[in-house]
């Protein structure tokens, strides 16, 4: 048995769409998880031409995903940080605060789209920050960082239902520590910026946490908890998230780069982070 999930921005899901789609696909009764925002219905089998149906729904501002009905509620949340749990890329915000040029930001964009090796791109950008005061980090946190919509509810709801939440980032511990504490994550992992007498040295501690390290984190955390990767939901937007998205039982590409969407099974372009709860079958009354 499968579930057809439809999610949109608040008030943007036309009530007639889930019914029409259910009728066309031969599904079961439509259930509303959030009025005007999230609905679903069961299906006995996956439909043919799913890509065409998905494209039609995208044109209506609706995220359509097909999910397995068994084991929907996950026991672990593994989340990327930059452009996922927060609205920004921290290293770009450091560069902007320091007055560095557009070439810096082009490196980030190409790396996140999979056009550049992540570790090489990170090392080059960190090198450009050499000599900047460590206080730059606090200025960025205070002035430039905002939290992605629905993130606090996602973490709180999953933890209230017994799940473990881990923030796993290719960014820096100087930021993940603050973000994890603010949102209530149980654990955070990221890279460490090296400093020397109050300034950034232009280097990052080895080994660099990238795509493979995110998969390792997922494996280590689930093994420690005595569960499997199928019991985890992972969310991210960049090419270095693809490994963990493909390994987790539910891997969600959230407002992701085009190259990431091409390889992802579950895609959210219109909903916010609460979409991960609707994908697991939570309704509005259950959201923390």
Short mmCIF file of C-alpha atoms in Angstrom, two decimals:
data_model
loop_
_atom_site.label_atom_id
_atom_site.label_comp_id
_atom_site.label_asym_id
_atom_site.label_seq_id
_atom_site.Cartn_x
_atom_site.Cartn_y
_atom_site.Cartn_z
CA UNK A 1 0.00 0.00 0.00
CA UNK A 2 1.17 3.50 -0.82
CA UNK A 3 0.24 7.04 0.19
CA UNK A 4 -0.22 9.96 -2.19
CA UNK A 5 0.75 13.11 -0.29
CA UNK A 6 -0.19 16.62 -1.44
CA UNK A 7 1.33 19.64 0.31
CA UNK A 8 1.18 23.35 -0.53
CA UNK A 9 1.65 26.72 1.08
CA UNK A 10 -1.00 27.52 3.71
CA UNK A 11 -4.39 28.03 2.06
CA UNK A 12 -3.07 27.16 -1.41
CA UNK A 13 -4.23 23.53 -1.70
CA UNK A 14 -7.53 23.55 -3.60
CA UNK A 15 -9.86 20.99 -1.93
CA UNK A 16 -10.93 19.71 -5.35
CA UNK A 17 -7.40 18.66 -6.36
CA UNK A 18 -6.89 15.72 -3.95
CA UNK A 19 -10.37 14.45 -4.79
CA UNK A 20 -9.82 14.70 -8.52
CA UNK A 21 -6.43 12.99 -8.25
CA UNK A 22 -7.85 10.27 -6.02
CA UNK A 23 -10.61 9.61 -8.54
CA UNK A 24 -8.17 9.50 -11.44
CA UNK A 25 -5.78 7.11 -9.67
CA UNK A 26 -8.35 4.88 -8.01
CA UNK A 27 -7.27 5.73 -4.48
CA UNK A 28 -9.02 5.55 -1.12
CA UNK A 29 -10.62 8.24 1.01
CA UNK A 30 -8.92 11.64 1.18
CA UNK A 31 -7.66 12.65 4.63
CA UNK A 32 -6.87 16.28 5.44
CA UNK A 33 -3.84 16.70 7.70
CA UNK A 34 -4.01 20.50 7.50
CA UNK A 35 -6.93 22.27 5.88
CA UNK A 36 -5.89 24.08 2.73
CA UNK A 37 -2.34 22.84 3.13
CA UNK A 38 -1.84 19.06 3.37
CA UNK A 39 -3.96 16.09 2.28
CA UNK A 40 -3.35 12.45 1.44
CA UNK A 41 -5.03 9.26 0.30
CA UNK A 42 -4.02 5.59 0.06
CA UNK A 43 -3.18 3.82 -3.19
CA UNK A 44 -2.94 0.08 -3.85
CA UNK A 45 -0.09 0.59 -6.34
CA UNK A 46 2.14 3.32 -7.70
CA UNK A 47 0.67 4.97 -10.79
CA UNK A 48 2.34 5.01 -14.17
CA UNK A 49 3.55 8.36 -15.54
CA UNK A 50 4.27 9.64 -12.03
CA UNK A 51 6.64 12.28 -13.39
CA UNK A 52 3.89 13.78 -15.54
CA UNK A 53 1.44 13.87 -12.64
CA UNK A 54 4.11 15.45 -10.43
CA UNK A 55 4.81 18.15 -13.03
CA UNK A 56 1.13 18.99 -13.33
CA UNK A 57 0.84 19.39 -9.56
CA UNK A 58 3.98 21.53 -9.48
CA UNK A 59 2.31 23.83 -11.98
CA UNK A 60 -0.50 24.28 -9.45
CA UNK A 61 1.93 25.07 -6.62
CA UNK A 62 1.48 21.64 -5.00
CA UNK A 63 4.10 19.12 -3.90
CA UNK A 64 2.98 15.58 -4.78
CA UNK A 65 4.91 12.66 -3.33
CA UNK A 66 4.25 8.93 -3.28
CA UNK A 67 5.25 7.19 -0.04
CA UNK A 68 5.17 3.67 1.32
CA UNK A 69 2.41 3.32 3.91
CA UNK A 70 4.41 1.14 6.31
CA UNK A 71 6.81 2.67 8.83
CA UNK A 72 5.98 6.28 8.04
CA UNK A 73 6.76 7.82 11.42
CA UNK A 74 10.49 8.00 11.85
CA UNK A 75 12.54 7.71 15.01
CA UNK A 76 15.46 9.86 13.90
CA UNK A 77 15.67 13.26 12.21
CA UNK A 78 18.93 14.02 10.41
CA UNK A 79 18.95 17.59 9.12
CA UNK A 80 21.28 19.75 7.11
CA UNK A 81 21.68 23.29 8.46
CA UNK A 82 22.53 25.85 5.75
CA UNK A 83 19.52 26.73 3.54
CA UNK A 84 17.58 24.00 5.33
CA UNK A 85 17.13 24.66 9.05
CA UNK A 86 18.27 28.26 8.53
CA UNK A 87 17.63 30.47 5.52
CA UNK A 88 21.27 31.27 4.77
CA UNK A 89 24.63 29.72 3.92
CA UNK A 90 26.76 30.65 6.92
CA UNK A 91 30.06 30.84 5.06
CA UNK A 92 28.52 33.20 2.50
CA UNK A 93 27.18 35.39 5.28
CA UNK A 94 30.65 35.51 6.83
CA UNK A 95 32.04 36.61 3.48
CA UNK A 96 29.34 39.26 3.07
CA UNK A 97 29.90 40.58 6.58
CA UNK A 98 33.65 40.72 5.85
CA UNK A 99 33.08 42.54 2.56
CA UNK A 100 34.43 39.84 0.26
CA UNK A 101 33.45 39.74 -3.42
CA UNK A 102 30.91 37.90 -5.54
CA UNK A 103 33.49 35.32 -6.65
CA UNK A 104 33.27 33.86 -3.14
CA UNK A 105 29.53 33.27 -3.49
CA UNK A 106 29.93 31.72 -6.94
CA UNK A 107 32.12 29.00 -5.41
CA UNK A 108 29.35 28.17 -2.92
CA UNK A 109 26.66 28.00 -5.59
CA UNK A 110 28.72 25.71 -7.82
CA UNK A 111 29.63 23.43 -4.90
CA UNK A 112 26.04 23.08 -3.67
CA UNK A 113 24.88 22.27 -7.20
CA UNK A 114 27.47 19.51 -7.46
CA UNK A 115 29.66 21.31 -10.03
CA UNK A 116 32.67 21.50 -7.68
CA UNK A 117 34.11 19.05 -5.17
CA UNK A 118 32.70 20.04 -1.79
CA UNK A 119 35.94 19.72 0.19
CA UNK A 120 37.96 21.69 -2.34
CA UNK A 121 35.37 24.45 -2.48
CA UNK A 122 35.16 24.63 1.32
CA UNK A 123 38.93 24.78 1.72
CA UNK A 124 39.24 27.57 -0.86
CA UNK A 125 36.52 29.68 0.75
CA UNK A 126 37.83 29.23 4.28
CA UNK A 127 41.24 30.30 3.02
CA UNK A 128 39.75 33.59 1.84
CA UNK A 129 38.59 34.26 5.41
CA UNK A 130 42.12 34.15 6.79
CA UNK A 131 42.84 37.01 9.16
CA UNK A 132 39.22 37.84 9.90
CA UNK A 133 38.45 38.28 13.61
CA UNK A 134 36.71 35.41 15.39
CA UNK A 135 34.11 38.01 16.45
CA UNK A 136 32.91 37.88 12.84
CA UNK A 137 31.03 34.68 13.73
CA UNK A 138 29.05 36.37 16.52
CA UNK A 139 28.20 39.30 14.25
CA UNK A 140 26.85 36.95 11.59
CA UNK A 141 24.77 35.03 14.13
CA UNK A 142 23.32 38.25 15.51
CA UNK A 143 22.72 40.12 12.25
CA UNK A 144 22.35 37.71 9.38
CA UNK A 145 20.88 34.36 10.46
CA UNK A 146 17.15 33.59 10.35
CA UNK A 147 15.46 30.29 11.06
CA UNK A 148 13.57 28.44 8.31
CA UNK A 149 9.78 28.30 8.69
CA UNK A 150 8.49 25.23 10.44
CA UNK A 151 11.85 24.10 11.79
CA UNK A 152 11.10 24.56 15.47
CA UNK A 153 7.80 22.69 15.09
CA UNK A 154 9.49 19.86 13.18
CA UNK A 155 12.12 19.26 15.85
CA UNK A 156 9.74 19.71 18.78
CA UNK A 157 7.05 17.43 17.35
CA UNK A 158 9.43 14.62 16.51
CA UNK A 159 11.16 14.80 19.87
CA UNK A 160 7.78 14.89 21.65
CA UNK A 161 7.02 11.61 19.89
CA UNK A 162 10.25 9.98 21.01
CA UNK A 163 12.51 10.72 18.03
CA UNK A 164 16.18 11.73 18.19
CA UNK A 165 17.16 14.90 16.31
CA UNK A 166 20.64 15.50 14.89
CA UNK A 167 21.91 18.54 12.99
CA UNK A 168 24.61 17.40 10.56
CA UNK A 169 26.24 20.14 8.51
CA UNK A 170 29.09 20.71 6.12
CA UNK A 171 29.28 24.13 7.78
CA UNK A 172 30.90 24.97 11.09
CA UNK A 173 30.42 24.01 14.72
CA UNK A 174 30.52 27.71 15.65
CA UNK A 175 27.11 27.95 13.97
CA UNK A 176 25.63 24.47 14.49
CA UNK A 177 26.10 24.78 18.27
CA UNK A 178 23.95 27.93 18.33
CA UNK A 179 21.35 26.63 15.85
CA UNK A 180 21.06 23.23 17.55
CA UNK A 181 20.57 24.85 20.95
CA UNK A 182 17.95 27.28 19.61
CA UNK A 183 15.90 24.59 17.84
CA UNK A 184 16.31 21.84 20.43
CA UNK A 185 18.42 19.29 18.54
CA UNK A 186 19.86 16.45 20.61
CA UNK A 187 23.20 16.47 18.77
CA UNK A 188 25.12 18.44 16.18
CA UNK A 189 28.08 17.67 13.93
CA UNK A 190 29.99 20.02 11.63
CA UNK A 191 33.45 21.22 10.67
CA UNK A 192 35.68 23.20 13.01
CA UNK A 193 37.17 26.53 11.95
CA UNK A 194 40.74 26.86 13.18
CA UNK A 195 41.78 30.09 14.88
CA UNK A 196 45.03 31.73 15.92
CA UNK A 197 45.18 34.47 18.54
CA UNK A 198 41.67 35.72 17.97
CA UNK A 199 41.58 35.52 14.17
CA UNK A 200 40.61 32.87 11.66
CA UNK A 201 43.65 30.95 10.44
CA UNK A 202 42.13 30.25 7.03
CA UNK A 203 42.00 26.51 7.66
CA UNK A 204 39.48 23.95 8.82
CA UNK A 205 40.20 20.95 11.02
CA UNK A 206 40.61 17.61 9.24
CA UNK A 207 38.89 15.43 8.27
CA UNK A 208 36.32 17.62 6.58
CA UNK A 209 32.70 16.66 7.18
CA UNK A 210 31.09 16.37 3.75
CA UNK A 211 28.83 14.00 1.86
CA UNK A 212 30.34 10.74 3.12
CA UNK A 213 30.55 12.01 6.69
CA UNK A 214 26.82 12.79 6.68
CA UNK A 215 26.07 9.20 5.68
CA UNK A 216 28.45 8.02 8.42
CA UNK A 217 26.66 10.20 10.97
CA UNK A 218 23.31 8.70 9.95
CA UNK A 219 24.70 5.17 10.26
CA UNK A 220 26.42 5.81 13.60
CA UNK A 221 23.37 7.46 15.18
CA UNK A 222 20.89 4.80 14.06
CA UNK A 223 23.23 1.98 15.12
CA UNK A 224 23.72 3.62 18.52
CA UNK A 225 19.96 3.80 18.96
CA UNK A 226 19.50 0.19 17.90
CA UNK A 227 17.49 1.00 14.78
CA UNK A 228 18.20 1.13 11.04
CA UNK A 229 18.45 3.88 8.44
CA UNK A 230 14.89 3.02 7.38
CA UNK A 231 13.76 4.51 10.70
CA UNK A 232 15.26 7.91 9.82
CA UNK A 233 14.06 10.97 7.93
CA UNK A 234 16.79 13.13 6.39
CA UNK A 235 16.40 16.60 4.91
CA UNK A 236 18.76 18.78 2.90
CA UNK A 237 19.12 20.92 -0.19
CA UNK A 238 22.64 20.48 -1.56
CA UNK A 239 24.65 17.93 -3.51
CA UNK A 240 26.54 16.90 -0.36
CA UNK A 241 23.19 15.84 1.17
CA UNK A 242 22.38 13.29 -1.54
CA UNK A 243 24.15 10.44 0.24
CA UNK A 244 22.12 10.74 3.43
CA UNK A 245 18.90 11.45 1.51
CA UNK A 246 19.35 8.22 -0.40
CA UNK A 247 20.27 6.22 2.70
CA UNK A 248 17.46 7.34 5.03
CA UNK A 249 14.08 5.64 4.95
CA UNK A 250 12.62 9.02 4.01
CA UNK A 251 14.99 11.45 2.30
CA UNK A 252 13.49 14.87 1.56
CA UNK A 253 15.02 17.37 -0.86
CA UNK A 254 13.68 20.66 0.56
CA UNK A 255 13.76 23.68 -1.76
CA UNK A 256 16.76 21.93 -3.26
CA UNK A 257 19.13 22.70 -6.10
CA UNK A 258 17.98 21.36 -9.52
CA UNK A 259 20.75 18.75 -9.63
CA UNK A 260 19.62 17.45 -6.24
CA UNK A 261 15.95 17.26 -7.23
CA UNK A 262 16.88 15.17 -10.26
CA UNK A 263 18.20 12.45 -7.94
CA UNK A 264 15.76 12.73 -5.03
CA UNK A 265 12.71 10.53 -4.48
CA UNK A 266 10.83 12.96 -2.21
CA UNK A 267 10.76 16.65 -3.10
CA UNK A 268 9.26 19.66 -1.32
CA UNK A 269 9.33 22.93 -3.24
CA UNK A 270 6.32 24.78 -1.81
CA UNK A 271 5.85 23.59 1.76
CA UNK A 272 8.07 24.50 4.72
CA UNK A 273 9.77 22.19 7.22
CA UNK A 274 6.44 21.09 8.71
CA UNK A 275 6.03 19.23 5.42
CA UNK A 276 8.30 16.53 6.86
CA UNK A 277 5.67 15.96 9.54
CA UNK A 278 2.82 15.75 7.03
CA UNK A 279 4.88 13.29 4.98
CA UNK A 280 5.02 11.11 8.10
CA UNK A 281 1.25 11.34 8.58
CA UNK A 282 1.13 13.88 11.39
CA UNK A 283 -1.89 16.19 11.36
CA UNK A 284 -2.06 19.81 12.56
CA UNK A 285 -3.51 18.82 15.93
CA UNK A 286 -0.37 16.78 16.66
CA UNK A 287 2.16 19.51 15.81
CA UNK A 288 4.12 20.98 18.70
#
